[in-house]
Coordinates of C-alpha atoms in Angstrom, one line a residue:
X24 CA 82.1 35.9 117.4
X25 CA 83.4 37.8 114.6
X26 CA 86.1 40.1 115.9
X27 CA 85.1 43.6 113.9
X28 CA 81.1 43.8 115.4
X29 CA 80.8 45.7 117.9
X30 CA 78.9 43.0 120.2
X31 CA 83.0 41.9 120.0
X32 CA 84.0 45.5 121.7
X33 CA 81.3 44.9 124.0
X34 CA 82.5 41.2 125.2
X35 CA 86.1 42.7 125.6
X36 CA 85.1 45.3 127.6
X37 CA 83.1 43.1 130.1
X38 CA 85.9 40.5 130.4
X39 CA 88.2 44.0 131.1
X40 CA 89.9 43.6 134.7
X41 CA 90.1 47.8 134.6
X42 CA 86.9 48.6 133.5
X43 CA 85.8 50.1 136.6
X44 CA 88.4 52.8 137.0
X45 CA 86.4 54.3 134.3
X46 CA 83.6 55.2 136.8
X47 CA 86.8 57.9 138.6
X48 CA 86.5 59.9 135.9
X49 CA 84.5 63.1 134.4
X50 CA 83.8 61.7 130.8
X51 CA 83.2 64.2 128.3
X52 CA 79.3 64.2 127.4
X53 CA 78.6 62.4 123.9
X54 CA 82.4 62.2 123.0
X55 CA 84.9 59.6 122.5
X56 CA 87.9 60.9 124.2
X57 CA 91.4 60.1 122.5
X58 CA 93.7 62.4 123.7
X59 CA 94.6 61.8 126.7
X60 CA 98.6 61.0 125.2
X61 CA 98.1 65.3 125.6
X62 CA 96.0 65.9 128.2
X63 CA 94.2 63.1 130.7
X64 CA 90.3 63.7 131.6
X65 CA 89.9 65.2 135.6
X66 CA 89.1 62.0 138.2
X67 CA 87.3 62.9 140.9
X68 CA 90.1 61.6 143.5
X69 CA 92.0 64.5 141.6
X70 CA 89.2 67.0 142.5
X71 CA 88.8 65.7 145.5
X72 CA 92.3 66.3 146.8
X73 CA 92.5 69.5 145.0
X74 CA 89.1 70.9 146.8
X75 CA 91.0 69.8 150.2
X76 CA 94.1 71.5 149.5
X77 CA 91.9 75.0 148.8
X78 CA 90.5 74.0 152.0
X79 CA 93.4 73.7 153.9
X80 CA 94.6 77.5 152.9
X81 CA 91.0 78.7 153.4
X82 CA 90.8 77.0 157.0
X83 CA 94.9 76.9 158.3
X84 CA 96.1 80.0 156.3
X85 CA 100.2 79.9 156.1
X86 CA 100.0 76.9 158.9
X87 CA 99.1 74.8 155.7
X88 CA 102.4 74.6 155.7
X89 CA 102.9 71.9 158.4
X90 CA 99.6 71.1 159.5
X91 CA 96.2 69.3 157.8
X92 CA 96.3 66.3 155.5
X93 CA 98.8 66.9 152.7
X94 CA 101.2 69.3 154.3
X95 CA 102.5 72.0 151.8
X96 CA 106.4 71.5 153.0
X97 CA 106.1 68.0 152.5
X98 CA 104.1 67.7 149.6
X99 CA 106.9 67.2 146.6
X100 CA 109.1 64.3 148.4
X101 CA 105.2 62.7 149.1
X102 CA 104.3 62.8 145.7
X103 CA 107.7 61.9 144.5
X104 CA 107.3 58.6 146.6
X105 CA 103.7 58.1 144.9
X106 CA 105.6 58.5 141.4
X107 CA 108.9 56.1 141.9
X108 CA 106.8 52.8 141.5
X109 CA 106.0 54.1 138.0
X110 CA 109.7 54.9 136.7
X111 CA 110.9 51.7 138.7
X112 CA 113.3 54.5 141.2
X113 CA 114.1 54.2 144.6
X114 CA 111.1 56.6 146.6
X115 CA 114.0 58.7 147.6
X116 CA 115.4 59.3 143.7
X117 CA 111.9 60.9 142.4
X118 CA 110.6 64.6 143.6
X119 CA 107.7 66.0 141.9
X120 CA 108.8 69.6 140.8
X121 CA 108.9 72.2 137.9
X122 CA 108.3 71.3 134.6
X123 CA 109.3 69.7 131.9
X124 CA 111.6 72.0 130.0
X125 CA 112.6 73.9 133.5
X126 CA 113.6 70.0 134.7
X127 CA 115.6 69.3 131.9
X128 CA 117.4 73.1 132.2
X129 CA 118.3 71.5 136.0
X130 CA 119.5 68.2 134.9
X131 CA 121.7 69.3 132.0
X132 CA 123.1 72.1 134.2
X133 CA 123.7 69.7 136.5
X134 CA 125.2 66.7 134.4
X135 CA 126.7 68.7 131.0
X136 CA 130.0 68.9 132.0
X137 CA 132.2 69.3 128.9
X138 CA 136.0 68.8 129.0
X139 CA 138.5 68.5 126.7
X140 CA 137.0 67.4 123.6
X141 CA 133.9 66.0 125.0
X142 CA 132.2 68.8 124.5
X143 CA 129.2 67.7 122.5
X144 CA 125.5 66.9 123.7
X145 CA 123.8 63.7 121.8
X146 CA 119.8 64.2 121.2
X147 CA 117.9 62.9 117.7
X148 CA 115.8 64.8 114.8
X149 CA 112.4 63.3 116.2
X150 CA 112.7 64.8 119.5
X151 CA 110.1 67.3 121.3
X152 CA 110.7 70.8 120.3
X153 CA 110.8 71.8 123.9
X154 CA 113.9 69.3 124.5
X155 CA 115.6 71.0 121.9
X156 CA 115.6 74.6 122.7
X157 CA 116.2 74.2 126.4
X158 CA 119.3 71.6 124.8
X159 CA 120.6 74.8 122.4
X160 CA 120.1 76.9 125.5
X161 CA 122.4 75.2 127.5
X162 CA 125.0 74.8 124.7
X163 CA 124.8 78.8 124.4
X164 CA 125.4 79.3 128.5
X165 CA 128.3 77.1 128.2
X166 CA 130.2 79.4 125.3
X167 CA 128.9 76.6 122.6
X168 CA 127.7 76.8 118.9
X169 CA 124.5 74.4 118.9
X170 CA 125.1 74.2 115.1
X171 CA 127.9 72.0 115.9
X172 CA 127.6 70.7 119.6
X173 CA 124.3 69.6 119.5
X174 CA 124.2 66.0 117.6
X175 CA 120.8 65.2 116.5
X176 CA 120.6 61.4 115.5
X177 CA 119.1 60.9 111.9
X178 CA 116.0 58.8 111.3
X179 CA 116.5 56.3 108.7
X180 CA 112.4 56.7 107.7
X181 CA 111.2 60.1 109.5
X182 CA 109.1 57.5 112.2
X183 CA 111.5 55.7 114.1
X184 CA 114.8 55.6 115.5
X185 CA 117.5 52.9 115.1
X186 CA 119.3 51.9 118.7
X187 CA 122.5 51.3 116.8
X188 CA 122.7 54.6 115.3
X189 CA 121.9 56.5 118.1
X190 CA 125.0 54.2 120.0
X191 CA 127.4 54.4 116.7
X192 CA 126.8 58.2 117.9
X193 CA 128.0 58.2 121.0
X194 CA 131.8 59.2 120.1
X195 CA 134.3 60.8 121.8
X196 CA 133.0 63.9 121.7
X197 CA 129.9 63.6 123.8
X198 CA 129.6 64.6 127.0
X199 CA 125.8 64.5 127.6
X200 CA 123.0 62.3 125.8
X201 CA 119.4 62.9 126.6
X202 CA 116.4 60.9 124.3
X203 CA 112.7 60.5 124.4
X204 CA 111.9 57.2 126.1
X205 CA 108.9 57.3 123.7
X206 CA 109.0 59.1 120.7
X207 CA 106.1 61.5 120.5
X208 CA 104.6 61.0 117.4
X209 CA 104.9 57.4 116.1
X210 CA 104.9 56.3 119.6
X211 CA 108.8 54.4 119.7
X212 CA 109.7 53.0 122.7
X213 CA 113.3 53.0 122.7
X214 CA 115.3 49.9 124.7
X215 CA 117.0 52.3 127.8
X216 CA 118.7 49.2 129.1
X217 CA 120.7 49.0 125.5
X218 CA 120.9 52.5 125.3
X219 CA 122.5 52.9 129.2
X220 CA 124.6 50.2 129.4
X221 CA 126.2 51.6 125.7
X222 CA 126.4 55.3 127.4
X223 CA 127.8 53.5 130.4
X224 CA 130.9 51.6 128.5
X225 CA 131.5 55.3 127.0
X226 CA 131.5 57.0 130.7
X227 CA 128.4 59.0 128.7
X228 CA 125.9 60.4 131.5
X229 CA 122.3 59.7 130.0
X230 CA 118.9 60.7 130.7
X231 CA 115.4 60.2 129.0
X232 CA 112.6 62.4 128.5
X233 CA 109.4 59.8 129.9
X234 CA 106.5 62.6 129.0
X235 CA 105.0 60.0 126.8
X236 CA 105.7 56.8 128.5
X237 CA 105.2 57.8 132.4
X238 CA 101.7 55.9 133.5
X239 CA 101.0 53.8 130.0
X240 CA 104.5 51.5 130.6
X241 CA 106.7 50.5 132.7
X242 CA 110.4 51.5 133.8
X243 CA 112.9 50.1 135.5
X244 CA 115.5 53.3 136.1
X245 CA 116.6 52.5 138.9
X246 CA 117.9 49.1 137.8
X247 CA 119.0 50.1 134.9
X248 CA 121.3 52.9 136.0
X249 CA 119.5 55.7 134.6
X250 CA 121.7 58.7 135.8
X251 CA 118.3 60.7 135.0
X252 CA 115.0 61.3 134.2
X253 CA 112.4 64.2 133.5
X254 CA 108.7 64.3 132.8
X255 CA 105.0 66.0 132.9
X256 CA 102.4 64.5 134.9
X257 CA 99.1 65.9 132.4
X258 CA 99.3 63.2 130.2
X259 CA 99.1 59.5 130.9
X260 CA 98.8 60.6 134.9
X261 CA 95.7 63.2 134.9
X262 CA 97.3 65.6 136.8
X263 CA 95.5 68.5 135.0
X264 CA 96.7 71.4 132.7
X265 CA 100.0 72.5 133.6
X266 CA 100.7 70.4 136.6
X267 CA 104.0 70.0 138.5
X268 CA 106.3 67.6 136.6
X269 CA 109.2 65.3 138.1
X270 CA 112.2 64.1 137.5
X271 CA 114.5 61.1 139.0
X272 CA 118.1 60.9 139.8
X273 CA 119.9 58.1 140.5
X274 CA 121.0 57.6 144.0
X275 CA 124.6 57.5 142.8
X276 CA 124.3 60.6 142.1
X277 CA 123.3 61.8 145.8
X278 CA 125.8 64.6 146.8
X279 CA 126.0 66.3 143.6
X280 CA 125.4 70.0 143.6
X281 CA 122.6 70.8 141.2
X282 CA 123.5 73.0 138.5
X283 CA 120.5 75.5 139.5
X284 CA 120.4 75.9 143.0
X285 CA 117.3 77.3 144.9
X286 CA 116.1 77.3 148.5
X287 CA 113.6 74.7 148.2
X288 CA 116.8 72.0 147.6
X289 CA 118.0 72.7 150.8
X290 CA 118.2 70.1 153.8
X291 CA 115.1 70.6 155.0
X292 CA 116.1 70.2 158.8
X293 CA 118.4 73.8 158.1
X294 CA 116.5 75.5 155.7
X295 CA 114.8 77.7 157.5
X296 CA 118.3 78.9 159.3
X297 CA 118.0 81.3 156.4
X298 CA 122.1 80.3 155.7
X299 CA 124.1 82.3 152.7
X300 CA 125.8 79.3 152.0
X301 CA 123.1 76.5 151.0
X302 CA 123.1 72.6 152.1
X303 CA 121.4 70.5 149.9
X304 CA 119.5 67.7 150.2
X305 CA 120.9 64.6 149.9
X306 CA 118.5 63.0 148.0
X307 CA 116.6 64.0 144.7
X308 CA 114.7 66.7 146.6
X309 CA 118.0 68.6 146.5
X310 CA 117.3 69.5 142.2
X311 CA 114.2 71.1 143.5
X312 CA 114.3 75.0 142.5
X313 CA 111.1 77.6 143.8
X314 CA 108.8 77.3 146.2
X315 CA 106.6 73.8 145.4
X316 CA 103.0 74.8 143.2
X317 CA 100.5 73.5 145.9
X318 CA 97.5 73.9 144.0
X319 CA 99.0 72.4 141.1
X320 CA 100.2 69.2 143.0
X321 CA 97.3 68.9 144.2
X322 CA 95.5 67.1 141.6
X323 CA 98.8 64.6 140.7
X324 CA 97.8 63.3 144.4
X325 CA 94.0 62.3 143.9
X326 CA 95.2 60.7 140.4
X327 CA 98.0 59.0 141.4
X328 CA 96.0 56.9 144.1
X329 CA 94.2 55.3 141.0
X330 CA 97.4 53.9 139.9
X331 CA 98.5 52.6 142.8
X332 CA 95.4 50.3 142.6
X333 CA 95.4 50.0 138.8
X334 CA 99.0 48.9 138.8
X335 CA 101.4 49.9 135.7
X336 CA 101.7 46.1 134.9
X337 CA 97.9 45.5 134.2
X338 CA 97.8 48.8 132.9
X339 CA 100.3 48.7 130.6
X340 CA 98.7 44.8 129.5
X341 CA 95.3 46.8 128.8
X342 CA 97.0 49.5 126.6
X343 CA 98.7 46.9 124.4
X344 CA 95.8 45.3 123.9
X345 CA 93.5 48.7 123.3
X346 CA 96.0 49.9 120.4
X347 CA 96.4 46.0 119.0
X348 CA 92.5 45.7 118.5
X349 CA 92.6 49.5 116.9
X350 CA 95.0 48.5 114.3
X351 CA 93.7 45.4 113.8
X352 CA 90.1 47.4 113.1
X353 CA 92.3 49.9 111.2
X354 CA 93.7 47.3 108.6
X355 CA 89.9 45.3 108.2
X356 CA 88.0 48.8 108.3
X357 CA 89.9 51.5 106.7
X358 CA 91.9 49.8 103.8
X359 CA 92.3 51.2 100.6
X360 CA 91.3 54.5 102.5
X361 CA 94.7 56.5 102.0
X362 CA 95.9 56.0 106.0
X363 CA 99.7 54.5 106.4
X364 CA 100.2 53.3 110.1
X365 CA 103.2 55.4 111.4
X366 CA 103.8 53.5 114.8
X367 CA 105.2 49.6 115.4
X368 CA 103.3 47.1 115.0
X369 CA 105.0 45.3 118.0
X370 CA 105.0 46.0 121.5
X371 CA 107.5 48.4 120.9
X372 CA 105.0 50.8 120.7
X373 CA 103.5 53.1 123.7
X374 CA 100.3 53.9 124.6
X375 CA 99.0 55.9 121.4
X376 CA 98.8 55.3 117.7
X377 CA 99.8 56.9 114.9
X378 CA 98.0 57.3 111.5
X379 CA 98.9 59.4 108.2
X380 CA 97.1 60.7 105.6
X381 CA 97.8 63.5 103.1
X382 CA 94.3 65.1 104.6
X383 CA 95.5 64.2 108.2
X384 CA 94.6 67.9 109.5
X385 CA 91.1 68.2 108.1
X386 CA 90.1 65.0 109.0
X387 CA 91.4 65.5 113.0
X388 CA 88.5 68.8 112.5
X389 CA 86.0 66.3 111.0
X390 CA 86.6 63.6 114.1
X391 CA 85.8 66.2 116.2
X392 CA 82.8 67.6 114.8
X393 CA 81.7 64.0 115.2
X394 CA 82.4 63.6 118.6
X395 CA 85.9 61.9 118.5
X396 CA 88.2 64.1 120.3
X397 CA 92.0 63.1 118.7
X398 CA 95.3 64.9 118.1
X399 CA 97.0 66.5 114.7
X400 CA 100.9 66.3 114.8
X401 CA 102.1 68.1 111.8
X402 CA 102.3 67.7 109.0
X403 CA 100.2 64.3 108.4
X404 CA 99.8 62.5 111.6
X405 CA 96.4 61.8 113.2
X406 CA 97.5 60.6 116.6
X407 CA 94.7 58.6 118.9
X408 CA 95.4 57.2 122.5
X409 CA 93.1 54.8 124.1
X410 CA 93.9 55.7 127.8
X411 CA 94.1 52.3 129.9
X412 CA 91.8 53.6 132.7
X413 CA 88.6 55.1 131.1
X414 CA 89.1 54.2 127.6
X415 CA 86.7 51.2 126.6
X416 CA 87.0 48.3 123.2
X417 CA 83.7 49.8 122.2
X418 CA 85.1 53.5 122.4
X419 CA 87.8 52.3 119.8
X420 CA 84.5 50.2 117.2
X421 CA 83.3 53.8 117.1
X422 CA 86.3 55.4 116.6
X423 CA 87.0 53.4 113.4
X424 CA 83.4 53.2 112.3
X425 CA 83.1 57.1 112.4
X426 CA 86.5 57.3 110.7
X427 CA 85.1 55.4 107.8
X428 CA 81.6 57.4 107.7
X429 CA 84.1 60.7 107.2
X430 CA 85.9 59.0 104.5
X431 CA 83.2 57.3 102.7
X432 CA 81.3 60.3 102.7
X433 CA 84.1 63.2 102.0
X434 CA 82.7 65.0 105.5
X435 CA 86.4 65.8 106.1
X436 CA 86.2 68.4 103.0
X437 CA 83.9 70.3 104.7
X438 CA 87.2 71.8 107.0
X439 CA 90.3 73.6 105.1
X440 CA 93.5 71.3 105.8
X441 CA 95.4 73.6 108.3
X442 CA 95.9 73.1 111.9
X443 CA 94.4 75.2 114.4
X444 CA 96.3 77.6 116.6
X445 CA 96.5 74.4 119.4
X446 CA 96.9 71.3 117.8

């Protein structure tokens, strides 16, 4: 059968082990979703739980708290537990809290401790925005110039990032290094084993940023010796706009104070004695902050149940082989059409892929007014993300078929090349 028909999609996606998880979720009606490396699509275990936690403050009022199915109190270290499978961490190392940026602010107050002439915090140019600021932040708290204590390791090519630089970089002078386990727009995954071990020779502390790896591959932290980790749980886990992130520590780690202290790290047995002087958990609960976001954990449960059936290990098989039939597609279909693939080629890459093209944003506005939902990274990066659980082979023929319609027939110069206000 040849492989570019779609009666080849079709015969994929009937041999596909995962096809059924598709049935969990609310598919958009008459679009191809390919987005979901930004936000995932709502299952309906996600609602599910979510309509039970209303419940459960419309029915127990503050005796939520202790009492029905999900108990408020106890709901971060549950959901932490549900999460540690996916970041390979002990379940007592992972507590589902905060947010990205906020959890990175904790874990850099927390580990940034600079002495002498180790003063200096290691990140790289490709890095999320977010990272960044909450990085200069920190410097700035601490009495430091960010000009010249944060180190931003240099891409050789503007796509990826070279191990060896980023370890030729960890001098003397670095107190702190904290990377993206996947880069966000051409979809590197770094080697953290490499990476630690390196930061480990050096007496370096390190952490990743997982926001695009967490629930499309797997991770071994705890083995590794990760000292930390921080992510978002909207993306590759469908916890919904805005819900609670996480973060892992590792256990060796147990008994440090937190930089940012708050009542909801405390020792859960004494925090209600209402003490001035706090005693922190001794687990990874204790670099919990505020109050936990019940209604926005919520949905993380329902959608974390699918991947404990799912597994990470077929799901990350299915996601390899998703993006390696849309390249392959991509370099029968679309040659000659102006598009330079901007991820690896090997199975170095995540779960998205990365295409650019001088017309990148207008043609994101003409996929949509087709029906393919996909994402514009500036300046000329069209990223797609066949999403392992309701993503189909057939969903990724269309993709590229509708893709060449817009070329073929110039429909993408019916939109002015600008991004919109989101992106």
């Amino acid at each position: 059968m040849e492989k570019t028909t779609v009666e080849y999609a079709q015969h994929l996606d009937e041999k596909d082990v995962l096809a059924h998880f598709r049935e969990e979720f609310y598919l958009l009606e008459d679009k191809i979703y390919m987005d979901g490396n930004s936000l995932g699509l709502l299952s309906k275990r996600a609602e599910k739980v979510l309509l039970e936690l209303l419940h459960s403050w419309k029915s127990l009022g503050i005796d939520g708290w202790t009492d029905g199915a999900h108990p408020w109190f106890y709901l971060s270290e549950f959901v932490g537990k549900k999460m540690a499978p996916l970041v390979g961490g002990q379940s007592n190392e992972v507590i589902a809290t905060g947010s990205t940026t906020t959890n990175l602010h904790q874990l850099v107050a927390t580990f940034y401790k600079p002495s002498g002439k180790r003063t200096k915090i290691l990140a790289d140019e490709l890095n999320f925005p977010s990272d960044i600021y909450a990085l200069q932040s920190q410097l700035k708290l601490k009495g430091y110039n960010p000009e010249e204590h944060l180190v931003r390791v240099k891409s050789r090519d503007g796509r990826f990032l070279k191990e060896a630089d980023i370890v030729d970089a960890m001098t003397e002078e670095v107190a702190l290094i904290v990377l993206p386990a996947v880069l966000y727009r051409s979809g590197q995954v770094l080697d953290l084993s490499y990476l630690t071990q390196e930061a480990k020779k050096r007496g370096i502390p390190i952490g990743f940023d997982l926001c695009h790896s967490i629930g499309t591959i797997e991770h071994r932290l705890h083995k590794q010796e990760v000292d930390f980790a921080f992510w978002c749980t909207y993306k590759y886990l469908n916890g919904g706009p805005g819900s609670v992130g996480g973060l892992f520590v590792h256990e060796k780690h147990f008994g440090t104070m937190p930089g940012l202290t708050g009542w909801f790290g405390s020792d859960k047995a004494v925090q209600f004695d209402m003490s001035h002087t706090m005693t922190p958990a001794q687990d990874a609960s204790a670099f919990q902050i505020g109050t936990p976001h019940v209604l926005s954990l919520a949905p993380v449960v329902g959608a974390l149940a699918l991947f404990e059936e799912a597994t990470i290990q077929r799901i990350r098989k299915k996601s390899l082989r998703l993006t390696e039939y849309f390249l392959m597609l991509i370099d029968v279909e679309l040659k000659g059409y102006g598009f330079t693939i901007g991820n690896p080629m090997d199975e170095t890459r995540g779960g998205h892929i990365l295409l650019e093209h001088q017309e990148a944003a207008r043609i994101c506005k003409a996929l949509k007014a087709e029906g393919v939902i996909p994402d514009f990274r500036a300046p000329n990066g069209v990223r797609l993300a066949p999403v392992a659980l309701y993503n189909t082979f057939e969903d990724i023929w269309q993709t590229v078929q509708i893709l060449k319609r817009i070329l073929d027939e110039k429909r993408y110069e019916r939109f002015e090349n600008k991004r919109g206000v989101v992106a």
